[in-house]
Amino acid sequence: MTQKPSRTVQATLLPEEYEMLQDLRQKKPARNPPPKRMSSGDRIADKVAATVGS
């Protein structure tokens, strides 16, 4: 598979926007997603699978 050459994109940011962007880059939310809450049905299914086997 051949990759397309990347383009340079220029944008004008306010200082506040730049600082916000830097904060977001440090947090890296895409790499650290919040933990998913399991429903009660999911927990029951996990216990049954652990007991009986999947």
PDB file of N, CA and C in Angstrom:
ATOM      1  N   MET A   1       0.841  -1.178   0.000  1.00  0.00           N
ATOM      2  CA  MET A   1       0.000   0.000   0.000  1.00  0.00           C
ATOM      3  C   MET A   1       0.887   1.241   0.000  1.00  0.00           C
ATOM      4  N   THR A   2       0.627   2.156  -0.874  1.00  0.00           N
ATOM      5  CA  THR A   2       1.411   3.369  -0.995  1.00  0.00           C
ATOM      6  C   THR A   2       0.757   4.489  -0.208  1.00  0.00           C
ATOM      7  N   GLN A   3       1.569   5.193   0.568  1.00  0.00           N
ATOM      8  CA  GLN A   3       1.041   6.314   1.337  1.00  0.00           C
ATOM      9  C   GLN A   3       1.087   7.581   0.503  1.00  0.00           C
ATOM     10  N   LYS A   4       0.073   8.420   0.687  1.00  0.00           N
ATOM     11  CA  LYS A   4       0.055   9.706   0.003  1.00  0.00           C
ATOM     12  C   LYS A   4       1.042  10.637   0.691  1.00  0.00           C
ATOM     13  N   PRO A   5       1.681  11.489  -0.067  1.00  0.00           N
ATOM     14  CA  PRO A   5       2.587  12.454   0.562  1.00  0.00           C
ATOM     15  C   PRO A   5       1.802  13.413   1.448  1.00  0.00           C
ATOM     16  N   SER A   6       2.359  13.739   2.598  1.00  0.00           N
ATOM     17  CA  SER A   6       1.653  14.639   3.509  1.00  0.00           C
ATOM     18  C   SER A   6       1.775  16.081   3.034  1.00  0.00           C
ATOM     19  N   ARG A   7       0.746  16.841   3.351  1.00  0.00           N
ATOM     20  CA  ARG A   7       0.737  18.254   3.007  1.00  0.00           C
ATOM     21  C   ARG A   7       1.016  19.069   4.254  1.00  0.00           C
ATOM     22  N   THR A   8       1.586  20.220   4.095  1.00  0.00           N
ATOM     23  CA  THR A   8       1.802  21.135   5.199  1.00  0.00           C
ATOM     24  C   THR A   8       0.584  22.031   5.324  1.00  0.00           C
ATOM     25  N   VAL A   9       0.024  22.063   6.522  1.00  0.00           N
ATOM     26  CA  VAL A   9      -1.151  22.893   6.777  1.00  0.00           C
ATOM     27  C   VAL A   9      -0.740  23.985   7.737  1.00  0.00           C
ATOM     28  N   GLN A  10      -1.104  25.202   7.406  1.00  0.00           N
ATOM     29  CA  GLN A  10      -0.774  26.329   8.266  1.00  0.00           C
ATOM     30  C   GLN A  10      -2.057  26.920   8.813  1.00  0.00           C
ATOM     31  N   ALA A  11      -2.024  27.288  10.081  1.00  0.00           N
ATOM     32  CA  ALA A  11      -3.183  27.905  10.720  1.00  0.00           C
ATOM     33  C   ALA A  11      -2.684  28.983  11.665  1.00  0.00           C
ATOM     34  N   THR A  12      -3.520  29.957  11.895  1.00  0.00           N
ATOM     35  CA  THR A  12      -3.201  31.018  12.829  1.00  0.00           C
ATOM     36  C   THR A  12      -3.985  30.770  14.108  1.00  0.00           C
ATOM     37  N   LEU A  13      -3.260  30.621  15.208  1.00  0.00           N
ATOM     38  CA  LEU A  13      -3.889  30.365  16.495  1.00  0.00           C
ATOM     39  C   LEU A  13      -3.649  31.528  17.444  1.00  0.00           C
ATOM     40  N   LEU A  14      -4.635  31.758  18.275  1.00  0.00           N
ATOM     41  CA  LEU A  14      -4.451  32.721  19.355  1.00  0.00           C
ATOM     42  C   LEU A  14      -3.564  32.070  20.409  1.00  0.00           C
ATOM     43  N   PRO A  15      -2.880  32.853  21.212  1.00  0.00           N
ATOM     44  CA  PRO A  15      -2.032  32.260  22.255  1.00  0.00           C
ATOM     45  C   PRO A  15      -2.805  31.309  23.181  1.00  0.00           C
ATOM     46  N   GLU A  16      -4.055  31.657  23.506  1.00  0.00           N
ATOM     47  CA  GLU A  16      -4.869  30.800  24.370  1.00  0.00           C
ATOM     48  C   GLU A  16      -5.166  29.471  23.677  1.00  0.00           C
ATOM     49  N   GLU A  17      -5.426  29.522  22.378  1.00  0.00           N
ATOM     50  CA  GLU A  17      -5.701  28.303  21.619  1.00  0.00           C
ATOM     51  C   GLU A  17      -4.462  27.419  21.539  1.00  0.00           C
ATOM     52  N   TYR A  18      -3.309  28.031  21.351  1.00  0.00           N
ATOM     53  CA  TYR A  18      -2.062  27.280  21.288  1.00  0.00           C
ATOM     54  C   TYR A  18      -1.789  26.584  22.620  1.00  0.00           C
ATOM     55  N   GLU A  19      -2.012  27.286  23.721  1.00  0.00           N
ATOM     56  CA  GLU A  19      -1.801  26.704  25.043  1.00  0.00           C
ATOM     57  C   GLU A  19      -2.767  25.534  25.278  1.00  0.00           C
ATOM     58  N   MET A  20      -4.015  25.691  24.835  1.00  0.00           N
ATOM     59  CA  MET A  20      -4.993  24.621  24.976  1.00  0.00           C
ATOM     60  C   MET A  20      -4.571  23.403  24.156  1.00  0.00           C
ATOM     61  N   LEU A  21      -4.070  23.641  22.965  1.00  0.00           N
ATOM     62  CA  LEU A  21      -3.609  22.558  22.106  1.00  0.00           C
ATOM     63  C   LEU A  21      -2.436  21.822  22.752  1.00  0.00           C
ATOM     64  N   GLN A  22      -1.519  22.547  23.355  1.00  0.00           N
ATOM     65  CA  GLN A  22      -0.381  21.927  24.027  1.00  0.00           C
ATOM     66  C   GLN A  22      -0.849  21.071  25.206  1.00  0.00           C
ATOM     67  N   ASP A  23      -1.827  21.581  25.965  1.00  0.00           N
ATOM     68  CA  ASP A  23      -2.370  20.811  27.092  1.00  0.00           C
ATOM     69  C   ASP A  23      -3.001  19.515  26.600  1.00  0.00           C
ATOM     70  N   LEU A  24      -3.764  19.588  25.527  1.00  0.00           N
ATOM     71  CA  LEU A  24      -4.407  18.399  24.977  1.00  0.00           C
ATOM     72  C   LEU A  24      -3.380  17.391  24.477  1.00  0.00           C
ATOM     73  N   ARG A  25      -2.328  17.871  23.876  1.00  0.00           N
ATOM     74  CA  ARG A  25      -1.287  16.966  23.382  1.00  0.00           C
ATOM     75  C   ARG A  25      -0.594  16.248  24.538  1.00  0.00           C
ATOM     76  N   GLN A  26      -0.438  16.930  25.665  1.00  0.00           N
ATOM     77  CA  GLN A  26       0.196  16.300  26.821  1.00  0.00           C
ATOM     78  C   GLN A  26      -0.696  15.214  27.409  1.00  0.00           C
ATOM     79  N   LYS A  27      -1.994  15.439  27.415  1.00  0.00           N
ATOM     80  CA  LYS A  27      -2.922  14.472  28.001  1.00  0.00           C
ATOM     81  C   LYS A  27      -3.111  13.252  27.111  1.00  0.00           C
ATOM     82  N   LYS A  28      -2.989  13.427  25.797  1.00  0.00           N
ATOM     83  CA  LYS A  28      -3.130  12.343  24.825  1.00  0.00           C
ATOM     84  C   LYS A  28      -4.393  11.511  25.092  1.00  0.00           C
ATOM     85  N   PRO A  29      -5.565  12.117  25.021  1.00  0.00           N
ATOM     86  CA  PRO A  29      -6.782  11.365  25.351  1.00  0.00           C
ATOM     87  C   PRO A  29      -7.033  10.171  24.444  1.00  0.00           C
ATOM     88  N   ALA A  30      -6.566  10.206  23.228  1.00  0.00           N
ATOM     89  CA  ALA A  30      -6.792   9.072  22.334  1.00  0.00           C
ATOM     90  C   ALA A  30      -5.991   7.854  22.778  1.00  0.00           C
ATOM     91  N   ARG A  31      -4.892   8.076  23.444  1.00  0.00           N
ATOM     92  CA  ARG A  31      -4.062   6.962  23.916  1.00  0.00           C
ATOM     93  C   ARG A  31      -4.468   6.514  25.317  1.00  0.00           C
ATOM     94  N   ASN A  32      -5.210   7.330  26.023  1.00  0.00           N
ATOM     95  CA  ASN A  32      -5.640   7.004  27.385  1.00  0.00           C
ATOM     96  C   ASN A  32      -7.150   7.174  27.508  1.00  0.00           C
ATOM     97  N   PRO A  33      -7.933   6.320  26.842  1.00  0.00           N
ATOM     98  CA  PRO A  33      -9.383   6.489  26.914  1.00  0.00           C
ATOM     99  C   PRO A  33      -9.893   6.231  28.325  1.00  0.00           C
ATOM    100  N   PRO A  34     -10.992   6.872  28.701  1.00  0.00           N
ATOM    101  CA  PRO A  34     -11.532   6.623  30.041  1.00  0.00           C
ATOM    102  C   PRO A  34     -12.004   5.175  30.146  1.00  0.00           C
ATOM    103  N   PRO A  35     -11.920   4.592  31.333  1.00  0.00           N
ATOM    104  CA  PRO A  35     -12.340   3.198  31.474  1.00  0.00           C
ATOM    105  C   PRO A  35     -13.830   3.049  31.181  1.00  0.00           C
ATOM    106  N   LYS A  36     -14.156   1.969  30.513  1.00  0.00           N
ATOM    107  CA  LYS A  36     -15.539   1.718  30.135  1.00  0.00           C
ATOM    108  C   LYS A  36     -16.262   1.091  31.317  1.00  0.00           C
ATOM    109  N   ARG A  37     -17.419   1.629  31.665  1.00  0.00           N
ATOM    110  CA  ARG A  37     -18.211   1.062  32.748  1.00  0.00           C
ATOM    111  C   ARG A  37     -18.962  -0.148  32.231  1.00  0.00           C
ATOM    112  N   MET A  38     -18.891  -1.206  32.991  1.00  0.00           N
ATOM    113  CA  MET A  38     -19.586  -2.427  32.606  1.00  0.00           C
ATOM    114  C   MET A  38     -20.998  -2.402  33.183  1.00  0.00           C
ATOM    115  N   SER A  39     -21.944  -2.889  32.406  1.00  0.00           N
ATOM    116  CA  SER A  39     -23.309  -2.991  32.899  1.00  0.00           C
ATOM    117  C   SER A  39     -23.404  -4.195  33.831  1.00  0.00           C
ATOM    118  N   SER A  40     -24.496  -4.284  34.571  1.00  0.00           N
ATOM    119  CA  SER A  40     -24.652  -5.426  35.476  1.00  0.00           C
ATOM    120  C   SER A  40     -24.712  -6.730  34.678  1.00  0.00           C
ATOM    121  N   GLY A  41     -25.317  -6.698  33.495  1.00  0.00           N
ATOM    122  CA  GLY A  41     -25.362  -7.886  32.644  1.00  0.00           C
ATOM    123  C   GLY A  41     -23.971  -8.326  32.208  1.00  0.00           C
ATOM    124  N   ASP A  42     -23.104  -7.350  31.896  1.00  0.00           N
ATOM    125  CA  ASP A  42     -21.724  -7.668  31.521  1.00  0.00           C
ATOM    126  C   ASP A  42     -20.980  -8.328  32.681  1.00  0.00           C
ATOM    127  N   ARG A  43     -21.176  -7.804  33.899  1.00  0.00           N
ATOM    128  CA  ARG A  43     -20.503  -8.377  35.069  1.00  0.00           C
ATOM    129  C   ARG A  43     -20.988  -9.803  35.338  1.00  0.00           C
ATOM    130  N   ILE A  44     -22.299 -10.019  35.221  1.00  0.00           N
ATOM    131  CA  ILE A  44     -22.855 -11.359  35.436  1.00  0.00           C
ATOM    132  C   ILE A  44     -22.309 -12.324  34.386  1.00  0.00           C
ATOM    133  N   ALA A  45     -22.272 -11.890  33.130  1.00  0.00           N
ATOM    134  CA  ALA A  45     -21.759 -12.743  32.066  1.00  0.00           C
ATOM    135  C   ALA A  45     -20.293 -13.084  32.289  1.00  0.00           C
ATOM    136  N   ASP A  46     -19.512 -12.142  32.789  1.00  0.00           N
ATOM    137  CA  ASP A  46     -18.104 -12.413  33.081  1.00  0.00           C
ATOM    138  C   ASP A  46     -17.961 -13.446  34.197  1.00  0.00           C
ATOM    139  N   LYS A  47     -18.784 -13.333  35.228  1.00  0.00           N
ATOM    140  CA  LYS A  47     -18.725 -14.299  36.339  1.00  0.00           C
ATOM    141  C   LYS A  47     -19.131 -15.693  35.865  1.00  0.00           C
ATOM    142  N   VAL A  48     -20.174 -15.771  35.051  1.00  0.00           N
ATOM    143  CA  VAL A  48     -20.619 -17.061  34.537  1.00  0.00           C
ATOM    144  C   VAL A  48     -19.522 -17.666  33.655  1.00  0.00           C
ATOM    145  N   ALA A  49     -18.922 -16.858  32.797  1.00  0.00           N
ATOM    146  CA  ALA A  49     -17.866 -17.362  31.911  1.00  0.00           C
ATOM    147  C   ALA A  49     -16.643 -17.793  32.724  1.00  0.00           C
ATOM    148  N   ALA A  50     -16.345 -17.092  33.807  1.00  0.00           N
ATOM    149  CA  ALA A  50     -15.208 -17.473  34.645  1.00  0.00           C
ATOM    150  C   ALA A  50     -15.481 -18.781  35.369  1.00  0.00           C
ATOM    151  N   THR A  51     -16.731 -19.005  35.735  1.00  0.00           N
ATOM    152  CA  THR A  51     -17.097 -20.231  36.447  1.00  0.00           C
ATOM    153  C   THR A  51     -17.220 -21.423  35.520  1.00  0.00           C
ATOM    154  N   VAL A  52     -17.965 -21.244  34.439  1.00  0.00           N
ATOM    155  CA  VAL A  52     -18.286 -22.340  33.523  1.00  0.00           C
ATOM    156  C   VAL A  52     -17.217 -22.478  32.433  1.00  0.00           C
ATOM    157  N   GLY A  53     -16.670 -21.365  32.060  1.00  0.00           N
ATOM    158  CA  GLY A  53     -15.730 -21.329  30.939  1.00  0.00           C
ATOM    159  C   GLY A  53     -16.407 -20.686  29.743  1.00  0.00           C
ATOM    160  N   SER A  54     -15.626 -20.072  28.933  1.00  0.00           N
ATOM    161  CA  SER A  54     -16.210 -19.399  27.771  1.00  0.00           C
ATOM    162  C   SER A  54     -16.255 -20.329  26.636  1.00  0.00           C
TER     163      SER A  54
END
